């Protein structure tokens, strides 16, 4: 009898020890999970541009994408646009931004007048669309060309945004001396035009631009781009521009296609962004691109993930590289950042 009691006692002690060991392992696993959760953000702030522009609409679409696919809540922040987004990323005021090729070039190499340094920690993660430049004037002004802006008061877009940064440079490249240049968001400029305070506006965003649609439903306007000798001059002075055609069915006010210039757009983060988060975001973005297209038609330009090859020189984030390599895209050597080389 004593032997049986001793056997049960030893068995009971062993069971207690085994349960304690299992609990310890589970706790360690939970601790590891907590560390991973801290690295993988539960919320992000998305840097867009002015209300009425395409970036702002895209911001809402990306926020929905993050919430539905990654269970991440987002704040969509109105900003000055690409230049401002690069600056905000650098100080971690936003964690996901949108930029056009021009500001990306100037920021990365520290060559823009606005660039206080080289923003070399920025990393591209997904392609977006082309941003064509277009101008519109009240029909009553009779203006149908940017060359007629000489001495005129013109709206150029928000300071720090793509149009606000490059419209003045376009005028400079063409030797056009305008009158007052109004730096404001698309919606604000549209309101000023409808109030009779502004006859000419220059803006750039994915097509169609909501502000243009808003104005043309309430007033007669002339919409135009830039082509021929003027376009060649601009592209020679500002080499990050490419030729672009705005389809004639984009706006009711158009009678046919419009020749102009454009810059491509990309989603960007800082190099310190969590690799798993970036990988999952890029994967969710491309696998649910229909969702982004329903948000704004411009996303059709990235329906094929190979659109990432529009970027041939700026470093991609390692999380993005993992995804594009997995689906078989042959990336240029130049887009592999130093941290990729160090860890692979």
mmCIF file of C-alpha atoms in Angstrom:
data_model
loop_
_atom_site.group_PDB
_atom_site.id
_atom_site.type_symbol
_atom_site.label_atom_id
_atom_site.label_comp_id
_atom_site.label_asym_id
_atom_site.label_seq_id
_atom_site.Cartn_x
_atom_site.Cartn_y
_atom_site.Cartn_z
ATOM 1 C CA UNK A 1 0.000 0.000 0.000
ATOM 2 C CA UNK A 2 2.809 2.386 0.916
ATOM 3 C CA UNK A 3 4.453 1.612 -2.440
ATOM 4 C CA UNK A 4 1.286 2.521 -4.325
ATOM 5 C CA UNK A 5 0.931 5.810 -2.431
ATOM 6 C CA UNK A 6 4.547 6.650 -3.183
ATOM 7 C CA UNK A 7 3.991 5.862 -6.883
ATOM 8 C CA UNK A 8 0.958 8.201 -7.091
ATOM 9 C CA UNK A 9 2.845 10.938 -5.245
ATOM 10 C CA UNK A 10 5.770 10.787 -7.674
ATOM 11 C CA UNK A 11 3.382 10.723 -10.640
ATOM 12 C CA UNK A 12 1.521 13.759 -9.288
ATOM 13 C CA UNK A 13 4.783 15.690 -8.836
ATOM 14 C CA UNK A 14 5.871 14.862 -12.410
ATOM 15 C CA UNK A 15 2.535 16.070 -13.803
ATOM 16 C CA UNK A 16 2.849 19.353 -11.895
ATOM 17 C CA UNK A 17 6.381 19.841 -13.229
ATOM 18 C CA UNK A 18 5.252 19.089 -16.802
ATOM 19 C CA UNK A 19 2.370 21.549 -16.587
ATOM 20 C CA UNK A 20 4.689 24.222 -15.210
ATOM 21 C CA UNK A 21 7.114 23.681 -18.090
ATOM 22 C CA UNK A 22 4.326 23.975 -20.646
ATOM 23 C CA UNK A 23 3.049 27.153 -19.035
ATOM 24 C CA UNK A 24 6.551 28.583 -19.140
ATOM 25 C CA UNK A 25 6.891 27.816 -22.861
ATOM 26 C CA UNK A 26 3.485 29.377 -23.584
ATOM 27 C CA UNK A 27 4.464 32.488 -21.674
ATOM 28 C CA UNK A 28 7.692 32.742 -23.645
ATOM 29 C CA UNK A 29 5.700 32.382 -26.871
ATOM 30 C CA UNK A 30 3.281 35.073 -25.725
ATOM 31 C CA UNK A 31 6.178 37.365 -24.863
ATOM 32 C CA UNK A 32 7.666 36.826 -28.330
ATOM 33 C CA UNK A 33 4.297 37.592 -29.864
ATOM 34 C CA UNK A 34 4.093 40.816 -27.890
ATOM 35 C CA UNK A 35 7.491 41.924 -29.229
ATOM 36 C CA UNK A 36 6.409 41.113 -32.776
ATOM 37 C CA UNK A 37 3.178 43.053 -32.258
ATOM 38 C CA UNK A 38 5.105 46.112 -31.110
ATOM 39 C CA UNK A 39 7.262 45.936 -34.259
ATOM 40 C CA UNK A 40 4.252 45.481 -36.546
ATOM 41 C CA UNK A 41 2.246 48.729 -36.325
ATOM 42 C CA UNK A 42 -1.351 48.680 -35.138
ATOM 43 C CA UNK A 43 -1.975 52.112 -36.639
ATOM 44 C CA UNK A 44 -0.324 54.281 -39.291
ATOM 45 C CA UNK A 45 -0.698 57.840 -40.518
ATOM 46 C CA UNK A 46 -0.942 58.206 -44.298
ATOM 47 C CA UNK A 47 0.426 61.403 -45.839
ATOM 48 C CA UNK A 48 -1.675 62.542 -48.824
ATOM 49 C CA UNK A 49 -2.058 66.092 -50.227
ATOM 50 C CA UNK A 50 -4.814 68.723 -50.418
ATOM 51 C CA UNK A 51 -8.495 67.855 -50.358
ATOM 52 C CA UNK A 52 -9.908 67.670 -53.871
ATOM 53 C CA UNK A 53 -6.747 66.051 -55.210
ATOM 54 C CA UNK A 54 -6.173 62.412 -56.132
ATOM 55 C CA UNK A 55 -3.763 61.687 -53.269
ATOM 56 C CA UNK A 56 -6.446 62.452 -50.715
ATOM 57 C CA UNK A 57 -8.851 60.018 -52.389
ATOM 58 C CA UNK A 58 -6.112 57.390 -52.560
ATOM 59 C CA UNK A 59 -5.411 57.900 -48.860
ATOM 60 C CA UNK A 60 -8.945 56.836 -48.022
ATOM 61 C CA UNK A 61 -8.595 53.768 -50.239
ATOM 62 C CA UNK A 62 -5.319 52.748 -48.625
ATOM 63 C CA UNK A 63 -6.794 53.221 -45.169
ATOM 64 C CA UNK A 64 -9.649 50.848 -46.049
ATOM 65 C CA UNK A 65 -7.163 48.365 -47.534
ATOM 66 C CA UNK A 66 -5.071 48.373 -44.350
ATOM 67 C CA UNK A 67 -8.058 47.921 -42.089
ATOM 68 C CA UNK A 68 -9.748 45.176 -44.079
ATOM 69 C CA UNK A 69 -6.650 43.140 -44.929
ATOM 70 C CA UNK A 70 -4.108 43.838 -42.165
ATOM 71 C CA UNK A 71 -6.355 44.930 -39.282
ATOM 72 C CA UNK A 72 -4.474 48.218 -39.074
ATOM 73 C CA UNK A 73 -6.269 51.483 -38.398
ATOM 74 C CA UNK A 74 -5.104 54.574 -40.282
ATOM 75 C CA UNK A 75 -5.229 58.333 -40.051
ATOM 76 C CA UNK A 76 -5.456 60.046 -43.432
ATOM 77 C CA UNK A 77 -3.585 63.330 -43.096
ATOM 78 C CA UNK A 78 -3.990 66.323 -45.385
ATOM 79 C CA UNK A 79 -0.498 67.532 -46.309
ATOM 80 C CA UNK A 80 1.191 69.820 -48.789
ATOM 81 C CA UNK A 81 1.846 66.834 -51.068
ATOM 82 C CA UNK A 82 4.952 64.872 -52.083
ATOM 83 C CA UNK A 83 7.612 67.303 -50.828
ATOM 84 C CA UNK A 84 5.854 67.631 -47.495
ATOM 85 C CA UNK A 85 5.323 63.860 -47.312
ATOM 86 C CA UNK A 86 9.058 63.231 -47.682
ATOM 87 C CA UNK A 87 9.775 65.667 -44.858
ATOM 88 C CA UNK A 88 7.064 64.196 -42.627
ATOM 89 C CA UNK A 89 8.288 60.644 -43.210
ATOM 90 C CA UNK A 90 11.769 61.702 -42.196
ATOM 91 C CA UNK A 91 10.575 62.803 -38.738
ATOM 92 C CA UNK A 92 8.064 59.924 -38.370
ATOM 93 C CA UNK A 93 5.015 62.213 -38.380
ATOM 94 C CA UNK A 94 3.608 59.900 -41.065
ATOM 95 C CA UNK A 95 4.491 56.259 -41.700
ATOM 96 C CA UNK A 96 3.212 55.861 -45.267
ATOM 97 C CA UNK A 97 3.419 58.544 -47.933
ATOM 98 C CA UNK A 98 2.842 59.186 -51.621
ATOM 99 C CA UNK A 99 5.353 60.950 -53.858
ATOM 100 C CA UNK A 100 5.899 61.867 -57.487
ATOM 101 C CA UNK A 101 9.142 61.247 -59.347
ATOM 102 C CA UNK A 102 10.347 64.855 -59.260
ATOM 103 C CA UNK A 103 10.264 65.349 -55.475
ATOM 104 C CA UNK A 104 11.639 61.828 -55.047
ATOM 105 C CA UNK A 105 14.615 62.733 -57.245
ATOM 106 C CA UNK A 106 15.213 66.058 -55.533
ATOM 107 C CA UNK A 107 14.745 64.705 -52.015
ATOM 108 C CA UNK A 108 16.813 61.556 -52.412
ATOM 109 C CA UNK A 109 19.751 63.421 -53.910
ATOM 110 C CA UNK A 110 19.225 66.606 -51.877
ATOM 111 C CA UNK A 111 19.076 68.732 -55.024
ATOM 112 C CA UNK A 112 15.763 70.523 -54.606
ATOM 113 C CA UNK A 113 15.654 74.050 -53.236
ATOM 114 C CA UNK A 114 13.359 72.705 -50.525
ATOM 115 C CA UNK A 115 15.709 69.842 -49.573
ATOM 116 C CA UNK A 116 17.692 70.707 -46.453
ATOM 117 C CA UNK A 117 19.633 67.438 -46.819
ATOM 118 C CA UNK A 118 19.677 64.151 -48.722
ATOM 119 C CA UNK A 119 16.581 62.178 -47.739
ATOM 120 C CA UNK A 120 18.376 58.936 -48.534
ATOM 121 C CA UNK A 121 16.420 56.785 -46.045
ATOM 122 C CA UNK A 122 13.242 56.916 -48.145
ATOM 123 C CA UNK A 123 12.183 53.580 -49.667
ATOM 124 C CA UNK A 124 9.765 52.880 -52.528
ATOM 125 C CA UNK A 125 7.217 50.112 -51.883
ATOM 126 C CA UNK A 126 4.523 50.127 -54.603
ATOM 127 C CA UNK A 127 3.662 51.849 -57.920
ATOM 128 C CA UNK A 128 0.621 54.073 -58.293
ATOM 129 C CA UNK A 129 -0.062 56.050 -61.489
ATOM 130 C CA UNK A 130 1.096 58.881 -63.706
ATOM 131 C CA UNK A 131 0.439 62.439 -62.617
ATOM 132 C CA UNK A 132 -0.177 64.541 -65.733
ATOM 133 C CA UNK A 133 0.078 68.317 -65.567
ATOM 134 C CA UNK A 134 -2.918 70.180 -66.909
ATOM 135 C CA UNK A 135 -4.137 73.741 -66.894
ATOM 136 C CA UNK A 136 -7.605 75.191 -67.213
ATOM 137 C CA UNK A 137 -8.937 78.701 -67.682
ATOM 138 C CA UNK A 138 -12.356 80.257 -67.709
ATOM 139 C CA UNK A 139 -13.762 80.207 -71.224
ATOM 140 C CA UNK A 140 -14.455 83.922 -70.942
ATOM 141 C CA UNK A 141 -10.705 84.594 -70.627
ATOM 142 C CA UNK A 142 -10.105 83.037 -74.039
ATOM 143 C CA UNK A 143 -6.854 81.476 -72.805
ATOM 144 C CA UNK A 144 -5.996 78.060 -74.282
ATOM 145 C CA UNK A 145 -2.220 77.875 -73.745
ATOM 146 C CA UNK A 146 0.225 78.183 -70.871
ATOM 147 C CA UNK A 147 2.159 80.741 -72.923
ATOM 148 C CA UNK A 148 -0.791 83.111 -72.443
ATOM 149 C CA UNK A 149 -0.200 83.186 -68.673
ATOM 150 C CA UNK A 150 2.358 85.971 -69.107
ATOM 151 C CA UNK A 151 1.526 88.668 -66.546
ATOM 152 C CA UNK A 152 -1.616 86.807 -65.410
ATOM 153 C CA UNK A 153 -2.618 85.811 -61.871
ATOM 154 C CA UNK A 154 -2.452 82.005 -61.791
ATOM 155 C CA UNK A 155 -3.224 79.195 -59.357
ATOM 156 C CA UNK A 156 -0.269 76.834 -59.060
ATOM 157 C CA UNK A 157 -1.338 74.289 -56.419
ATOM 158 C CA UNK A 158 -0.337 73.853 -52.767
ATOM 159 C CA UNK A 159 3.153 74.766 -51.574
ATOM 160 C CA UNK A 160 5.089 71.526 -51.135
ATOM 161 C CA UNK A 161 2.814 69.633 -53.515
ATOM 162 C CA UNK A 162 3.780 68.474 -56.991
ATOM 163 C CA UNK A 163 1.986 71.278 -58.886
ATOM 164 C CA UNK A 164 3.006 73.943 -56.368
ATOM 165 C CA UNK A 165 6.636 72.880 -56.654
ATOM 166 C CA UNK A 166 6.895 72.357 -60.413
ATOM 167 C CA UNK A 167 4.488 74.842 -61.972
ATOM 168 C CA UNK A 168 6.868 77.726 -61.115
ATOM 169 C CA UNK A 169 9.767 75.706 -62.564
ATOM 170 C CA UNK A 170 7.800 75.065 -65.761
ATOM 171 C CA UNK A 171 7.120 78.780 -66.154
ATOM 172 C CA UNK A 172 10.802 79.474 -65.519
ATOM 173 C CA UNK A 173 11.903 76.896 -68.102
ATOM 174 C CA UNK A 174 9.674 78.577 -70.683
ATOM 175 C CA UNK A 175 10.649 82.104 -69.720
ATOM 176 C CA UNK A 176 7.069 82.979 -68.749
ATOM 177 C CA UNK A 177 6.744 85.703 -66.117
ATOM 178 C CA UNK A 178 3.309 85.360 -64.578
ATOM 179 C CA UNK A 179 1.609 87.779 -62.254
ATOM 180 C CA UNK A 180 0.689 86.605 -58.745
ATOM 181 C CA UNK A 181 1.051 82.874 -58.195
ATOM 182 C CA UNK A 182 -1.630 81.560 -55.849
ATOM 183 C CA UNK A 183 -0.431 78.582 -53.814
ATOM 184 C CA UNK A 184 -3.510 76.676 -52.662
ATOM 185 C CA UNK A 185 -5.170 73.279 -52.728
ATOM 186 C CA UNK A 186 -7.268 72.105 -55.643
ATOM 187 C CA UNK A 187 -10.616 72.679 -53.914
ATOM 188 C CA UNK A 188 -9.640 76.158 -52.745
ATOM 189 C CA UNK A 189 -8.485 77.167 -56.232
ATOM 190 C CA UNK A 190 -11.667 75.757 -57.760
ATOM 191 C CA UNK A 191 -13.751 77.833 -55.342
ATOM 192 C CA UNK A 192 -11.761 80.954 -56.238
ATOM 193 C CA UNK A 193 -12.364 80.320 -59.940
ATOM 194 C CA UNK A 194 -16.093 79.883 -59.417
ATOM 195 C CA UNK A 195 -16.139 83.089 -57.328
ATOM 196 C CA UNK A 196 -14.471 85.006 -60.146
ATOM 197 C CA UNK A 197 -11.189 85.521 -58.264
ATOM 198 C CA UNK A 198 -9.034 83.292 -60.463
ATOM 199 C CA UNK A 199 -9.073 82.752 -64.236
ATOM 200 C CA UNK A 200 -6.208 80.250 -64.642
ATOM 201 C CA UNK A 201 -5.279 77.136 -62.659
ATOM 202 C CA UNK A 202 -2.454 74.634 -63.079
ATOM 203 C CA UNK A 203 -2.651 71.324 -61.256
ATOM 204 C CA UNK A 204 -1.375 67.771 -61.412
ATOM 205 C CA UNK A 205 -2.963 64.601 -60.068
ATOM 206 C CA UNK A 206 -4.241 61.225 -61.178
ATOM 207 C CA UNK A 207 -7.073 61.352 -63.686
ATOM 208 C CA UNK A 208 -9.754 62.508 -63.404
ATOM 209 C CA UNK A 209 -9.053 65.412 -61.038
ATOM 210 C CA UNK A 210 -12.101 65.988 -58.866
ATOM 211 C CA UNK A 211 -11.566 69.756 -58.787
ATOM 212 C CA UNK A 212 -11.706 69.979 -62.590
ATOM 213 C CA UNK A 213 -14.921 67.971 -62.684
ATOM 214 C CA UNK A 214 -16.354 70.221 -59.976
ATOM 215 C CA UNK A 215 -15.600 73.404 -61.912
ATOM 216 C CA UNK A 216 -16.736 72.214 -65.337
ATOM 217 C CA UNK A 217 -20.174 71.278 -64.024
ATOM 218 C CA UNK A 218 -20.702 74.901 -62.971
ATOM 219 C CA UNK A 219 -18.749 76.950 -65.504
ATOM 220 C CA UNK A 220 -17.374 76.829 -69.048
ATOM 221 C CA UNK A 221 -13.630 76.197 -69.042
ATOM 222 C CA UNK A 222 -10.790 75.520 -71.465
ATOM 223 C CA UNK A 223 -8.551 72.586 -70.517
ATOM 224 C CA UNK A 224 -5.088 72.320 -72.052
ATOM 225 C CA UNK A 225 -1.645 70.783 -71.626
ATOM 226 C CA UNK A 226 1.785 71.434 -73.081
ATOM 227 C CA UNK A 227 3.306 70.012 -76.245
ATOM 228 C CA UNK A 228 5.666 70.688 -79.149
ATOM 229 C CA UNK A 229 8.646 72.969 -78.623
ATOM 230 C CA UNK A 230 7.442 74.099 -75.181
ATOM 231 C CA UNK A 231 7.277 70.506 -73.963
ATOM 232 C CA UNK A 232 10.775 69.769 -75.257
ATOM 233 C CA UNK A 233 12.145 72.781 -73.393
ATOM 234 C CA UNK A 234 10.522 71.693 -70.138
ATOM 235 C CA UNK A 235 11.697 68.086 -70.412
ATOM 236 C CA UNK A 236 15.235 69.212 -71.158
ATOM 237 C CA UNK A 237 15.288 71.461 -68.097
ATOM 238 C CA UNK A 238 13.397 69.006 -65.840
ATOM 239 C CA UNK A 239 14.372 65.466 -66.957
ATOM 240 C CA UNK A 240 12.068 63.601 -64.557
ATOM 241 C CA UNK A 241 9.079 64.568 -66.727
ATOM 242 C CA UNK A 242 7.748 62.228 -69.418
ATOM 243 C CA UNK A 243 5.297 62.713 -72.283
ATOM 244 C CA UNK A 244 1.675 61.927 -71.533
ATOM 245 C CA UNK A 245 -1.714 62.048 -73.270
ATOM 246 C CA UNK A 246 -4.892 62.908 -71.371
ATOM 247 C CA UNK A 247 -7.707 60.910 -73.052
ATOM 248 C CA UNK A 248 -10.424 63.037 -74.611
ATOM 249 C CA UNK A 249 -13.161 61.336 -72.595
ATOM 250 C CA UNK A 250 -11.610 62.292 -69.234
ATOM 251 C CA UNK A 251 -13.620 65.512 -68.923
ATOM 252 C CA UNK A 252 -16.826 66.814 -70.489
ATOM 253 C CA UNK A 253 -15.014 70.011 -71.537
ATOM 254 C CA UNK A 254 -12.554 68.197 -73.820
ATOM 255 C CA UNK A 255 -13.096 67.797 -77.552
ATOM 256 C CA UNK A 256 -10.180 65.355 -77.951
ATOM 257 C CA UNK A 257 -6.954 64.054 -76.460
ATOM 258 C CA UNK A 258 -4.606 66.532 -74.768
ATOM 259 C CA UNK A 259 -0.810 66.283 -75.060
ATOM 260 C CA UNK A 260 1.073 67.171 -71.875
ATOM 261 C CA UNK A 261 3.789 66.066 -69.402
ATOM 262 C CA UNK A 262 3.643 63.792 -66.373
ATOM 263 C CA UNK A 263 5.493 62.263 -63.436
ATOM 264 C CA UNK A 264 4.957 58.766 -62.025
ATOM 265 C CA UNK A 265 3.836 58.222 -58.404
ATOM 266 C CA UNK A 266 4.936 55.719 -55.771
ATOM 267 C CA UNK A 267 4.002 54.694 -52.253
ATOM 268 C CA UNK A 268 6.953 55.202 -49.898
ATOM 269 C CA UNK A 269 8.084 54.484 -46.342
ATOM 270 C CA UNK A 270 11.301 54.950 -44.365
ATOM 271 C CA UNK A 271 13.910 52.193 -44.367
ATOM 272 C CA UNK A 272 13.222 51.502 -40.646
ATOM 273 C CA UNK A 273 9.657 50.366 -41.428
ATOM 274 C CA UNK A 274 8.953 46.812 -40.243
ATOM 275 C CA UNK A 275 9.777 44.353 -43.027
ATOM 276 C CA UNK A 276 6.828 42.028 -42.383
ATOM 277 C CA UNK A 277 4.432 44.973 -42.374
ATOM 278 C CA UNK A 278 5.785 46.280 -45.687
ATOM 279 C CA UNK A 279 5.693 42.816 -47.267
ATOM 280 C CA UNK A 280 2.087 42.241 -46.149
ATOM 281 C CA UNK A 281 1.043 45.733 -47.267
ATOM 282 C CA UNK A 282 2.542 45.376 -50.756
ATOM 283 C CA UNK A 283 1.045 41.899 -51.132
ATOM 284 C CA UNK A 284 -2.398 43.103 -50.016
ATOM 285 C CA UNK A 285 -2.136 46.134 -52.307
ATOM 286 C CA UNK A 286 -1.485 44.108 -55.460
ATOM 287 C CA UNK A 287 -3.819 41.238 -54.600
ATOM 288 C CA UNK A 288 -6.659 43.705 -53.973
ATOM 289 C CA UNK A 289 -5.869 46.230 -56.686
ATOM 290 C CA UNK A 290 -9.514 46.098 -57.830
ATOM 291 C CA UNK A 291 -10.396 47.677 -54.511
ATOM 292 C CA UNK A 292 -8.012 50.565 -55.225
ATOM 293 C CA UNK A 293 -9.344 50.918 -58.788
ATOM 294 C CA UNK A 294 -12.866 51.282 -57.373
ATOM 295 C CA UNK A 295 -11.460 54.033 -55.132
ATOM 296 C CA UNK A 296 -9.907 55.901 -58.067
ATOM 297 C CA UNK A 297 -9.609 54.887 -61.721
ATOM 298 C CA UNK A 298 -5.941 55.938 -61.839
ATOM 299 C CA UNK A 299 -5.030 52.718 -59.977
ATOM 300 C CA UNK A 300 -5.598 50.848 -63.262
ATOM 301 C CA UNK A 301 -2.049 51.896 -64.170
ATOM 302 C CA UNK A 302 -0.751 49.543 -61.459
ATOM 303 C CA UNK A 303 -3.068 46.625 -62.204
ATOM 304 C CA UNK A 304 0.080 44.815 -63.366
ATOM 305 C CA UNK A 305 2.622 44.685 -60.491
ATOM 306 C CA UNK A 306 5.370 45.107 -63.117
ATOM 307 C CA UNK A 307 4.501 48.819 -62.952
ATOM 308 C CA UNK A 308 7.051 48.892 -60.122
ATOM 309 C CA UNK A 309 9.660 48.885 -62.924
ATOM 310 C CA UNK A 310 8.755 52.534 -63.550
ATOM 311 C CA UNK A 311 11.284 53.009 -60.754
ATOM 312 C CA UNK A 312 14.755 52.271 -62.055
ATOM 313 C CA UNK A 313 17.021 53.977 -59.520
ATOM 314 C CA UNK A 314 15.479 54.606 -56.110
ATOM 315 C CA UNK A 315 15.880 51.917 -53.413
ATOM 316 C CA UNK A 316 12.984 49.622 -52.580
ATOM 317 C CA UNK A 317 12.245 48.509 -49.054
ATOM 318 C CA UNK A 318 13.367 44.883 -48.376
ATOM 319 C CA UNK A 319 9.767 43.901 -47.592
ATOM 320 C CA UNK A 320 8.705 45.096 -51.045
ATOM 321 C CA UNK A 321 11.672 43.375 -52.709
ATOM 322 C CA UNK A 322 10.641 40.062 -51.118
ATOM 323 C CA UNK A 323 7.177 40.321 -52.650
ATOM 324 C CA UNK A 324 8.262 41.348 -56.148
ATOM 325 C CA UNK A 325 10.919 38.649 -56.274
ATOM 326 C CA UNK A 326 8.375 36.037 -55.136
ATOM 327 C CA UNK A 327 6.079 36.867 -58.057
ATOM 328 C CA UNK A 328 8.966 36.743 -60.512
ATOM 329 C CA UNK A 329 9.668 40.394 -61.291
ATOM 330 C CA UNK A 330 13.282 41.003 -62.316
ATOM 331 C CA UNK A 331 14.212 44.186 -60.466
ATOM 332 C CA UNK A 332 17.045 46.495 -61.567
ATOM 333 C CA UNK A 333 20.218 46.217 -59.495
ATOM 334 C CA UNK A 334 20.010 49.901 -58.586
ATOM 335 C CA UNK A 335 16.831 49.467 -56.492
ATOM 336 C CA UNK A 336 18.443 47.072 -53.991
ATOM 337 C CA UNK A 337 19.304 49.143 -50.891
ATOM 338 C CA UNK A 338 22.451 48.713 -48.741
ATOM 339 C CA UNK A 339 20.459 46.993 -45.974
ATOM 340 C CA UNK A 340 19.364 44.292 -48.433
ATOM 341 C CA UNK A 341 22.953 43.565 -49.407
ATOM 342 C CA UNK A 342 23.945 43.356 -45.743
ATOM 343 C CA UNK A 343 21.218 40.868 -44.776
ATOM 344 C CA UNK A 344 21.109 38.612 -47.871
#
